């Protein structure tokens, strides 16, 4: 959407509001999944867009997608927040309503039991922000490895190893949870 | 390559294999290894299960939340919308960073040339020559190039800077159950002309955060209000934490929004915003 890019980069607040409306859900949900906390996710959302506005002249649409830039700022803000609070934020102790068994009601969805769901949430809690970020970018935002590498400014090989390590840690933690259940 | 080493090599690639992010050669290696290694085959099955469940859980968690009401307004009041010199330069050049960089370089060159022109007689004088007497002021026809013109008014595309400042104090506050909640909204006219609020006072709405359910509201007025240059208008608002039915609301986060404030400046530009704050009852 080159016209929109041109306008908000020129300081047009109305165009910037359109940009916010287009991308706020993606930023908020990504931040929520990484931090596990709604209030922190809203803080991140605000800081991301204030930061985008301040740096509007440095963004070059010819050099990369806007969403890549947004992902980078979002993850950086989440990492900043994690530095101020414990690295792992308990997802289920922060008042998040766990979906009930409705997960099994949709035949298109992969079947997952409530017990498995809980174990997976606990396993996600054991990951630090850095590893959660790559999982969220890959399995929620559906970014390719190359896109994650560009967003996080890390080598492709690091993306591969970080994702593999994170997924295997989840698997091991789930096995531990199953054994102690 | 020993069997153990081969298993380690393959295990490192399994997630990327599931994600379709391996090379054709790696795919062939993995398939060949899995055909004869039940342990790695089981590992792949387990990782595939966790991966599928993870997608499902992340989607489910994301579906549970939505951007809180008033988020844009909270971002909006934090934006510095004053027109900067780089906005003007940017507009002049039609945007894009490289053009901006080129222009910045050009401006620097102009400044450098102007400086050389101004001081060149002294700095370029041969060391062996006596320092000349101070040169008379240059004649007008030899004056250095005029500096770049000052930024003019913004291009038509650009939104004018907001002629007023809005603040809600406090932006975030914590209260115990039953404690009187107090907020103050201020609007200061920063321009040299009067601005007009279309309706006065603003409607106030309180909702639990992340829920579209009004627990308390105060109807807004319908009378316009003029704010003179430099003048600040303040609304003080207090709430006893009771809902519209007179019952104490539950502890938790609440959004307080001053709704639909429409301000019009001297040139009839209209600015609409709904500043908000949030509070925690605990």
Short mmCIF file of C-alpha atoms in Angstrom, two decimals:
data_model
loop_
_atom_site.label_atom_id
_atom_site.label_comp_id
_atom_site.label_asym_id
_atom_site.label_seq_id
_atom_site.Cartn_x
_atom_site.Cartn_y
_atom_site.Cartn_z
CA UNK A 1 0.00 0.00 0.00
CA UNK A 2 2.52 2.63 -1.16
CA UNK A 3 0.13 5.58 -0.80
CA UNK A 4 -0.47 4.84 2.85
CA UNK A 5 3.27 4.43 3.47
CA UNK A 6 3.95 7.74 1.79
CA UNK A 7 1.34 9.56 3.81
CA UNK A 8 2.16 8.40 7.31
CA UNK A 9 5.84 8.77 6.63
CA UNK A 10 5.11 12.38 5.70
CA UNK A 11 3.57 12.94 9.11
CA UNK A 12 -0.09 12.37 8.24
CA UNK A 13 -1.72 11.29 11.50
CA UNK A 14 -4.90 10.05 9.82
CA UNK A 15 -2.87 7.73 7.62
CA UNK A 16 -0.99 6.59 10.71
CA UNK A 17 -4.29 5.78 12.38
CA UNK A 18 -5.18 3.63 9.35
CA UNK A 19 -1.83 1.89 9.74
CA UNK A 20 -2.59 1.30 13.43
CA UNK A 21 -6.04 -0.12 12.61
CA UNK A 22 -4.47 -2.48 10.07
CA UNK A 23 -1.76 -3.87 12.32
CA UNK A 24 -2.71 -3.34 15.98
CA UNK A 25 -4.26 -6.78 16.45
CA UNK A 26 -1.22 -8.54 15.07
CA UNK A 27 1.12 -6.53 17.33
CA UNK A 28 -1.05 -6.90 20.43
CA UNK A 29 -1.64 -10.63 20.02
CA UNK A 30 2.02 -11.30 19.24
CA UNK A 31 3.09 -9.35 22.33
CA UNK A 32 0.50 -11.15 24.43
CA UNK A 33 1.67 -14.57 23.30
CA UNK A 34 5.30 -13.67 23.95
CA UNK A 35 4.79 -12.01 27.34
CA UNK A 36 1.74 -13.95 28.53
CA UNK A 37 0.25 -10.81 30.02
CA UNK A 38 -2.48 -8.56 28.62
CA UNK A 39 -1.39 -5.38 30.39
CA UNK A 40 2.20 -5.82 29.27
CA UNK A 41 0.98 -6.54 25.73
CA UNK A 42 -0.92 -3.27 25.69
CA UNK A 43 2.12 -1.38 26.92
CA UNK A 44 4.13 -3.03 24.16
CA UNK A 45 1.46 -2.13 21.58
CA UNK A 46 1.63 1.54 22.53
CA UNK A 47 5.41 1.64 22.66
CA UNK A 48 5.66 -0.07 19.27
CA UNK A 49 3.46 2.46 17.50
CA UNK A 50 4.94 5.49 19.27
CA UNK A 51 8.35 4.17 18.26
CA UNK A 52 7.22 3.63 14.64
CA UNK A 53 5.92 7.20 14.52
CA UNK A 54 9.16 8.62 15.91
CA UNK A 55 11.25 6.61 13.44
CA UNK A 56 8.95 7.04 10.46
CA UNK A 57 11.68 8.61 8.33
CA UNK A 58 14.07 5.73 8.79
CA UNK A 59 11.74 3.08 7.37
CA UNK A 60 12.41 2.29 3.73
CA UNK A 61 9.66 0.19 2.09
CA UNK A 62 12.07 -0.76 -0.70
CA UNK A 63 14.32 -2.55 1.76
CA UNK A 64 11.83 -4.65 3.69
CA UNK A 65 8.22 -5.25 4.57
CA UNK A 66 6.56 -3.07 7.16
CA UNK A 67 5.40 -6.17 9.04
CA UNK A 68 9.01 -7.33 9.37
CA UNK A 69 9.85 -4.00 10.96
CA UNK A 70 6.82 -4.20 13.24
CA UNK A 71 7.76 -7.72 14.33
CA UNK A 72 11.28 -6.56 15.14
CA UNK A 73 10.12 -3.64 17.27
CA UNK A 74 7.48 -5.81 18.96
CA UNK A 75 9.97 -8.50 19.95
CA UNK A 76 12.50 -5.89 21.09
CA UNK A 77 9.89 -4.24 23.30
CA UNK A 78 8.91 -7.65 24.73
CA UNK A 79 12.56 -8.38 25.47
CA UNK A 80 12.86 -4.99 27.18
CA UNK A 81 9.84 -5.76 29.33
CA UNK A 82 11.18 -9.19 30.22
CA UNK A 83 14.29 -7.50 31.57
CA UNK A 84 12.18 -5.66 34.11
CA UNK A 85 10.23 -8.67 35.31
CA UNK A 86 10.91 -12.36 35.77
CA UNK A 87 11.92 -13.97 32.50
CA UNK A 88 9.06 -16.40 32.54
CA UNK A 89 5.59 -15.08 33.11
CA UNK A 90 3.11 -17.69 34.12
CA UNK A 91 0.39 -17.74 31.53
CA UNK A 92 -2.17 -19.45 33.68
CA UNK A 93 -1.49 -17.49 36.85
CA UNK A 94 -2.11 -14.13 35.27
CA UNK A 95 -5.84 -14.39 35.06
CA UNK A 96 -5.94 -15.74 31.54
CA UNK A 97 -9.11 -17.64 30.92
CA UNK A 98 -8.16 -20.99 29.55
CA UNK A 99 -10.46 -22.07 26.76
CA UNK A 100 -12.62 -24.95 27.81
CA UNK A 101 -12.93 -28.21 25.95
CA UNK A 102 -14.34 -26.38 22.96
CA UNK A 103 -11.03 -27.10 21.30
CA UNK A 104 -12.31 -30.54 20.54
CA UNK A 105 -15.54 -29.33 19.05
CA UNK A 106 -14.07 -28.17 15.78
CA UNK A 107 -13.18 -31.10 13.55
CA UNK A 108 -10.81 -28.91 11.58
CA UNK A 109 -8.73 -28.27 14.68
CA UNK A 110 -6.07 -30.63 15.86
CA UNK A 111 -7.56 -32.50 18.79
CA UNK A 112 -5.95 -31.60 22.06
CA UNK A 113 -7.19 -32.54 25.49
CA UNK A 114 -7.50 -30.08 28.37
CA UNK A 115 -4.71 -31.90 30.19
CA UNK A 116 -2.42 -31.65 27.19
CA UNK A 117 -3.35 -28.00 26.78
CA UNK A 118 -2.42 -27.28 30.40
CA UNK A 119 0.83 -29.19 30.10
CA UNK A 120 1.74 -27.28 26.98
CA UNK A 121 1.02 -23.95 28.68
CA UNK A 122 3.27 -24.93 31.57
CA UNK A 123 5.94 -26.03 29.12
CA UNK A 124 5.74 -22.68 27.31
CA UNK A 125 6.26 -21.00 30.70
CA UNK A 126 9.66 -22.64 30.98
CA UNK A 127 10.93 -20.89 27.85
CA UNK A 128 12.54 -17.48 28.03
CA UNK A 129 11.34 -14.53 25.96
CA UNK A 130 13.94 -15.08 23.25
CA UNK A 131 12.82 -18.64 22.58
CA UNK A 132 9.13 -17.88 22.93
CA UNK A 133 9.52 -15.12 20.35
CA UNK A 134 10.75 -17.43 17.60
CA UNK A 135 8.00 -19.94 18.34
CA UNK A 136 5.32 -17.25 18.19
CA UNK A 137 6.69 -15.71 14.98
CA UNK A 138 6.83 -19.14 13.35
CA UNK A 139 3.71 -20.90 14.62
CA UNK A 140 1.36 -17.97 15.18
CA UNK A 141 2.50 -15.37 12.67
CA UNK A 142 3.49 -18.02 10.11
CA UNK A 143 6.77 -16.32 9.23
CA UNK A 144 9.30 -18.29 7.23
CA UNK A 145 12.72 -18.91 8.77
CA UNK A 146 14.19 -16.26 6.49
CA UNK A 147 11.56 -13.73 7.57
CA UNK A 148 12.25 -14.49 11.24
CA UNK A 149 15.97 -14.04 10.62
CA UNK A 150 15.30 -10.65 9.02
CA UNK A 151 12.87 -9.56 11.71
CA UNK A 152 15.18 -10.48 14.58
CA UNK A 153 18.37 -9.64 12.71
CA UNK A 154 19.91 -13.00 13.51
CA UNK A 155 21.50 -15.58 11.17
CA UNK A 156 19.27 -18.16 9.51
CA UNK A 157 21.18 -20.93 11.26
CA UNK A 158 20.37 -19.38 14.64
CA UNK A 159 16.67 -19.36 13.76
CA UNK A 160 16.86 -23.06 12.88
CA UNK A 161 18.67 -24.08 16.03
CA UNK A 162 16.58 -21.84 18.29
CA UNK A 163 13.32 -23.24 16.93
CA UNK A 164 14.54 -26.81 17.16
CA UNK A 165 15.76 -26.29 20.71
CA UNK A 166 12.50 -24.61 21.75
CA UNK A 167 10.25 -27.29 20.28
CA UNK A 168 12.32 -30.08 21.79
CA UNK A 169 12.27 -28.36 25.17
CA UNK A 170 8.48 -28.15 24.95
CA UNK A 171 8.32 -31.85 24.10
CA UNK A 172 10.57 -32.77 27.03
CA UNK A 173 8.66 -30.56 29.46
CA UNK A 174 5.40 -32.10 28.32
CA UNK A 175 6.80 -35.55 28.91
CA UNK A 176 7.88 -34.48 32.41
CA UNK A 177 4.40 -33.09 33.02
CA UNK A 178 2.77 -36.28 31.81
CA UNK A 179 4.98 -38.41 34.07
CA UNK A 180 4.14 -36.34 37.16
CA UNK A 181 0.41 -36.00 36.37
CA UNK B 1 29.82 -41.25 10.63
CA UNK B 2 28.78 -43.21 13.74
CA UNK B 3 25.11 -43.98 14.32
CA UNK B 4 24.95 -41.74 17.40
CA UNK B 5 26.50 -38.83 15.54
CA UNK B 6 24.14 -39.38 12.64
CA UNK B 7 21.14 -39.35 14.99
CA UNK B 8 22.32 -36.06 16.53
CA UNK B 9 22.73 -34.54 13.09
CA UNK B 10 19.27 -35.66 12.03
CA UNK B 11 17.63 -34.53 15.30
CA UNK B 12 19.03 -31.04 14.77
CA UNK B 13 17.15 -30.88 11.48
CA UNK B 14 13.81 -32.40 12.45
CA UNK B 15 11.96 -29.17 13.28
CA UNK B 16 13.15 -27.54 10.07
CA UNK B 17 12.15 -30.71 8.22
CA UNK B 18 8.61 -30.48 9.62
CA UNK B 19 8.52 -26.82 8.64
CA UNK B 20 9.70 -27.52 5.09
CA UNK B 21 12.85 -25.48 5.70
CA UNK B 22 15.53 -27.99 4.73
CA UNK B 23 17.45 -28.42 1.49
CA UNK B 24 16.66 -31.27 -0.94
CA UNK B 25 19.89 -32.96 0.13
CA UNK B 26 18.95 -32.71 3.82
CA UNK B 27 15.49 -34.07 3.02
CA UNK B 28 17.05 -37.07 1.33
CA UNK B 29 19.42 -37.62 4.30
CA UNK B 30 16.57 -37.41 6.79
CA UNK B 31 14.27 -39.76 4.89
CA UNK B 32 17.01 -42.29 4.42
CA UNK B 33 17.94 -42.14 8.12
CA UNK B 34 14.36 -42.32 9.40
CA UNK B 35 13.69 -45.45 7.34
CA UNK B 36 16.21 -47.35 9.45
CA UNK B 37 16.06 -45.55 12.82
CA UNK B 38 12.92 -46.10 14.94
CA UNK B 39 14.26 -43.78 17.68
CA UNK B 40 14.54 -40.77 15.37
CA UNK B 41 11.27 -41.74 13.74
CA UNK B 42 9.57 -41.61 17.16
CA UNK B 43 11.25 -38.30 17.90
CA UNK B 44 9.84 -36.89 14.67
CA UNK B 45 6.34 -38.12 15.54
CA UNK B 46 6.50 -36.52 18.98
CA UNK B 47 7.84 -33.22 17.67
CA UNK B 48 5.15 -33.20 15.02
CA UNK B 49 2.49 -33.67 17.71
CA UNK B 50 3.86 -30.86 19.90
CA UNK B 51 4.17 -28.61 16.88
CA UNK B 52 0.54 -29.18 15.88
CA UNK B 53 -0.68 -28.67 19.43
CA UNK B 54 1.41 -25.53 19.80
CA UNK B 55 -0.16 -23.97 16.72
CA UNK B 56 -3.56 -24.83 18.09
CA UNK B 57 -2.83 -23.44 21.57
CA UNK B 58 -1.30 -20.21 20.27
CA UNK B 59 -4.26 -19.60 17.99
CA UNK B 60 -6.68 -20.36 20.78
CA UNK B 61 -4.91 -18.03 23.22
CA UNK B 62 -4.77 -15.26 20.62
CA UNK B 63 -8.48 -15.66 19.90
CA UNK B 64 -9.19 -15.09 23.58
CA UNK B 65 -7.85 -11.52 23.58
CA UNK B 66 -8.34 -8.41 21.55
CA UNK B 67 -6.77 -4.99 21.49
CA UNK B 68 -8.24 -3.05 24.43
CA UNK B 69 -10.72 -0.30 23.66
CA UNK B 70 -9.17 3.15 23.47
CA UNK B 71 -5.72 1.88 22.45
CA UNK B 72 -5.46 4.19 19.47
CA UNK B 73 -6.47 7.17 21.57
CA UNK B 74 -3.80 6.30 24.13
CA UNK B 75 -1.21 6.07 21.35
CA UNK B 76 -2.51 9.24 19.72
CA UNK B 77 -1.95 11.44 22.77
CA UNK B 78 1.65 10.25 22.95
CA UNK B 79 2.50 11.16 19.35
CA UNK B 80 4.55 14.23 18.78
CA UNK B 81 2.74 15.74 15.81
CA UNK B 82 4.68 18.94 15.61
CA UNK B 83 5.99 19.51 12.10
CA UNK B 84 9.71 18.85 12.04
CA UNK B 85 12.27 20.15 9.60
CA UNK B 86 12.69 16.61 8.24
CA UNK B 87 8.98 16.40 7.42
CA UNK B 88 9.35 19.44 5.22
CA UNK B 89 12.49 18.12 3.61
CA UNK B 90 10.88 14.74 3.19
CA UNK B 91 7.85 16.22 1.52
CA UNK B 92 10.03 18.37 -0.68
CA UNK B 93 11.77 15.27 -1.97
CA UNK B 94 8.76 13.03 -2.19
CA UNK B 95 9.93 10.67 0.54
CA UNK B 96 12.26 7.69 0.71
CA UNK B 97 15.31 7.44 2.86
CA UNK B 98 17.91 7.56 0.11
CA UNK B 99 16.45 10.76 -1.19
CA UNK B 100 16.54 12.14 2.30
CA UNK B 101 20.16 11.10 2.66
CA UNK B 102 21.03 12.68 -0.70
CA UNK B 103 19.32 15.88 0.31
CA UNK B 104 21.08 15.91 3.68
CA UNK B 105 24.39 15.48 1.89
CA UNK B 106 23.47 18.30 -0.49
CA UNK B 107 22.60 20.60 2.42
CA UNK B 108 25.90 19.77 4.10
CA UNK B 109 27.79 20.56 0.89
CA UNK B 110 25.98 23.89 0.56
CA UNK B 111 26.85 24.73 4.16
CA UNK B 112 30.47 23.67 3.61
CA UNK B 113 30.74 25.75 0.42
CA UNK B 114 29.16 28.70 2.18
CA UNK B 115 31.63 28.36 5.05
CA UNK B 116 34.59 28.15 2.66
CA UNK B 117 33.33 31.15 0.80
CA UNK B 118 33.02 33.09 4.01
CA UNK B 119 36.37 32.14 5.52
CA UNK B 120 38.34 30.96 2.49
CA UNK B 121 40.49 34.12 2.23
CA UNK B 122 42.02 33.40 5.62
CA UNK B 123 42.24 29.63 5.64
CA UNK B 124 43.72 29.39 2.17
CA UNK B 125 46.31 32.13 2.61
CA UNK B 126 49.87 30.82 2.02
CA UNK B 127 51.75 30.48 5.32
CA UNK B 128 54.73 32.41 3.95
CA UNK B 129 52.69 35.51 3.32
CA UNK B 130 51.88 37.95 6.04
CA UNK B 131 48.41 37.62 7.37
CA UNK B 132 46.35 40.11 5.46
CA UNK B 133 44.46 42.84 7.17
CA UNK B 134 40.86 41.98 7.88
CA UNK B 135 39.00 42.00 4.62
CA UNK B 136 36.29 44.55 4.18
CA UNK B 137 32.78 43.28 4.24
CA UNK B 138 32.10 41.57 0.94
CA UNK B 139 30.21 43.52 -1.61
CA UNK B 140 26.64 42.35 -2.06
CA UNK B 141 27.38 40.88 -5.49
CA UNK B 142 29.96 38.55 -3.91
CA UNK B 143 27.75 37.48 -1.06
CA UNK B 144 27.74 33.71 -0.46
CA UNK B 145 24.76 31.77 -1.71
CA UNK B 146 21.71 32.38 0.38
CA UNK B 147 21.09 29.63 2.93
CA UNK B 148 18.33 27.16 2.20
CA UNK B 149 14.96 28.80 2.78
CA UNK B 150 13.25 28.12 6.07
CA UNK B 151 10.59 25.45 6.07
CA UNK B 152 7.33 26.80 4.88
CA UNK B 153 3.93 25.68 6.01
CA UNK B 154 3.30 21.95 5.68
CA UNK B 155 2.37 20.45 2.36
CA UNK B 156 -1.36 19.91 1.86
CA UNK B 157 -1.00 16.15 2.42
CA UNK B 158 0.32 16.59 5.92
CA UNK B 159 -2.00 16.77 8.90
CA UNK B 160 -1.53 20.01 10.78
CA UNK B 161 -0.04 19.65 14.25
CA UNK B 162 -2.68 19.48 16.93
CA UNK B 163 -3.22 22.99 18.25
CA UNK B 164 -3.85 21.69 21.74
CA UNK B 165 -2.46 19.30 24.31
CA UNK B 166 -4.60 16.77 26.11
CA UNK B 167 -3.70 14.96 29.29
CA UNK B 168 -5.47 12.63 31.66
CA UNK B 169 -4.02 12.47 35.16
CA UNK B 170 -3.26 9.89 36.38
CA UNK B 171 -2.87 7.68 33.26
CA UNK B 172 -2.54 4.56 35.39
CA UNK B 173 -3.72 4.37 38.96
CA UNK B 174 -4.45 1.78 41.62
CA UNK B 175 -7.23 1.96 44.12
CA UNK B 176 -8.45 -0.25 46.92
CA UNK B 177 -12.04 -1.48 46.77
CA UNK B 178 -14.41 1.34 47.69
CA UNK B 179 -11.81 4.10 47.43
CA UNK B 180 -12.90 7.21 45.58
CA UNK B 181 -11.50 7.26 42.04
CA UNK B 182 -10.43 10.67 40.80
CA UNK B 183 -9.32 11.74 37.35
CA UNK B 184 -8.55 15.03 35.74
CA UNK B 185 -8.72 15.77 32.04
CA UNK B 186 -6.99 18.90 30.79
CA UNK B 187 -7.02 20.50 27.38
CA UNK B 188 -4.58 23.34 26.74
CA UNK B 189 -4.85 25.52 23.67
CA UNK B 190 -1.28 25.74 22.34
CA UNK B 191 -2.14 27.82 19.29
CA UNK B 192 -2.44 31.56 18.84
CA UNK B 193 -6.15 31.34 17.94
CA UNK B 194 -9.14 30.18 19.89
CA UNK B 195 -10.31 26.62 19.47
CA UNK B 196 -13.86 25.42 19.90
CA UNK B 197 -15.03 22.21 21.51
CA UNK B 198 -18.20 21.15 19.75
CA UNK B 199 -19.74 19.66 22.87
CA UNK B 200 -19.09 20.33 26.50
CA UNK B 201 -18.49 18.56 28.81
CA UNK B 202 -17.39 15.23 27.29
CA UNK B 203 -19.19 11.95 27.88
CA UNK B 204 -17.34 9.66 30.31
CA UNK B 205 -17.52 5.89 29.98
CA UNK B 206 -16.01 3.23 32.23
CA UNK B 207 -15.60 -0.35 31.05
CA UNK B 208 -13.77 -3.36 32.42
CA UNK B 209 -10.64 -3.76 30.34
CA UNK B 210 -11.00 -6.15 27.38
CA UNK B 211 -14.78 -6.21 27.74
CA UNK B 212 -17.32 -4.22 25.85
CA UNK B 213 -19.59 -3.67 28.82
CA UNK B 214 -20.21 -0.22 30.23
CA UNK B 215 -20.35 -0.34 34.03
CA UNK B 216 -20.66 3.39 34.53
CA UNK B 217 -21.11 6.46 32.37
CA UNK B 218 -21.77 10.14 32.60
CA UNK B 219 -23.67 11.73 29.72
CA UNK B 220 -21.88 14.50 27.86
CA UNK B 221 -23.16 18.01 27.35
CA UNK B 222 -24.26 19.63 24.10
CA UNK B 223 -23.04 23.19 24.58
CA UNK B 224 -19.96 24.35 22.61
CA UNK B 225 -17.02 25.74 24.56
CA UNK B 226 -14.38 28.17 23.37
CA UNK B 227 -10.82 27.83 24.67
CA UNK B 228 -8.71 30.94 24.26
CA UNK B 229 -5.02 30.84 23.26
CA UNK B 230 -2.91 29.58 26.15
CA UNK B 231 -5.97 28.74 28.22
CA UNK B 232 -6.37 25.36 29.94
CA UNK B 233 -9.75 23.79 30.53
CA UNK B 234 -9.93 21.07 33.17
CA UNK B 235 -12.60 18.54 34.06
CA UNK B 236 -12.38 16.78 37.35
CA UNK B 237 -14.15 13.50 37.58
CA UNK B 238 -14.67 11.23 40.54
CA UNK B 239 -16.27 7.81 40.76
CA UNK B 240 -17.28 5.83 43.82
CA UNK B 241 -16.60 2.47 42.08
CA UNK B 242 -20.34 1.77 41.91
CA UNK B 243 -21.96 0.58 38.71
CA UNK B 244 -25.11 2.10 37.26
CA UNK B 245 -27.15 -0.15 39.57
CA UNK B 246 -25.37 1.25 42.64
CA UNK B 247 -23.33 -1.91 43.30
CA UNK B 248 -19.60 -2.04 43.97
CA UNK B 249 -17.82 -3.19 40.79
CA UNK B 250 -15.49 -6.18 40.86
CA UNK B 251 -11.76 -5.71 41.37
CA UNK B 252 -9.75 -5.57 38.14
CA UNK B 253 -8.60 -3.19 35.44
CA UNK B 254 -10.97 -0.59 34.04
CA UNK B 255 -10.73 1.84 31.13
CA UNK B 256 -11.97 5.38 31.67
CA UNK B 257 -12.64 7.14 28.37
CA UNK B 258 -13.55 10.75 27.76
CA UNK B 259 -15.49 10.13 24.59
CA UNK B 260 -15.55 11.90 21.28
CA UNK B 261 -14.02 15.25 22.06
CA UNK B 262 -14.35 17.29 18.87
CA UNK B 263 -12.17 20.35 18.69
CA UNK B 264 -12.21 22.81 15.80
CA UNK B 265 -9.45 25.34 15.19
CA UNK B 266 -9.63 28.80 13.63
CA UNK B 267 -9.32 27.39 10.10
CA UNK B 268 -12.14 24.92 10.76
CA UNK B 269 -9.82 21.90 10.92
CA UNK B 270 -11.53 19.34 13.08
CA UNK B 271 -9.77 17.05 15.57
CA UNK B 272 -11.57 14.14 17.14
CA UNK B 273 -10.16 12.09 19.96
CA UNK B 274 -11.18 10.06 22.98
CA UNK B 275 -8.42 10.23 25.58
CA UNK B 276 -8.50 7.55 28.18
CA UNK B 277 -6.75 6.21 31.23
CA UNK B 278 -6.93 2.99 33.10
CA UNK B 279 -7.22 2.08 36.71
CA UNK B 280 -6.85 -1.00 38.82
CA UNK B 281 -9.18 -1.78 41.67
CA UNK B 282 -7.56 -4.32 43.96
#
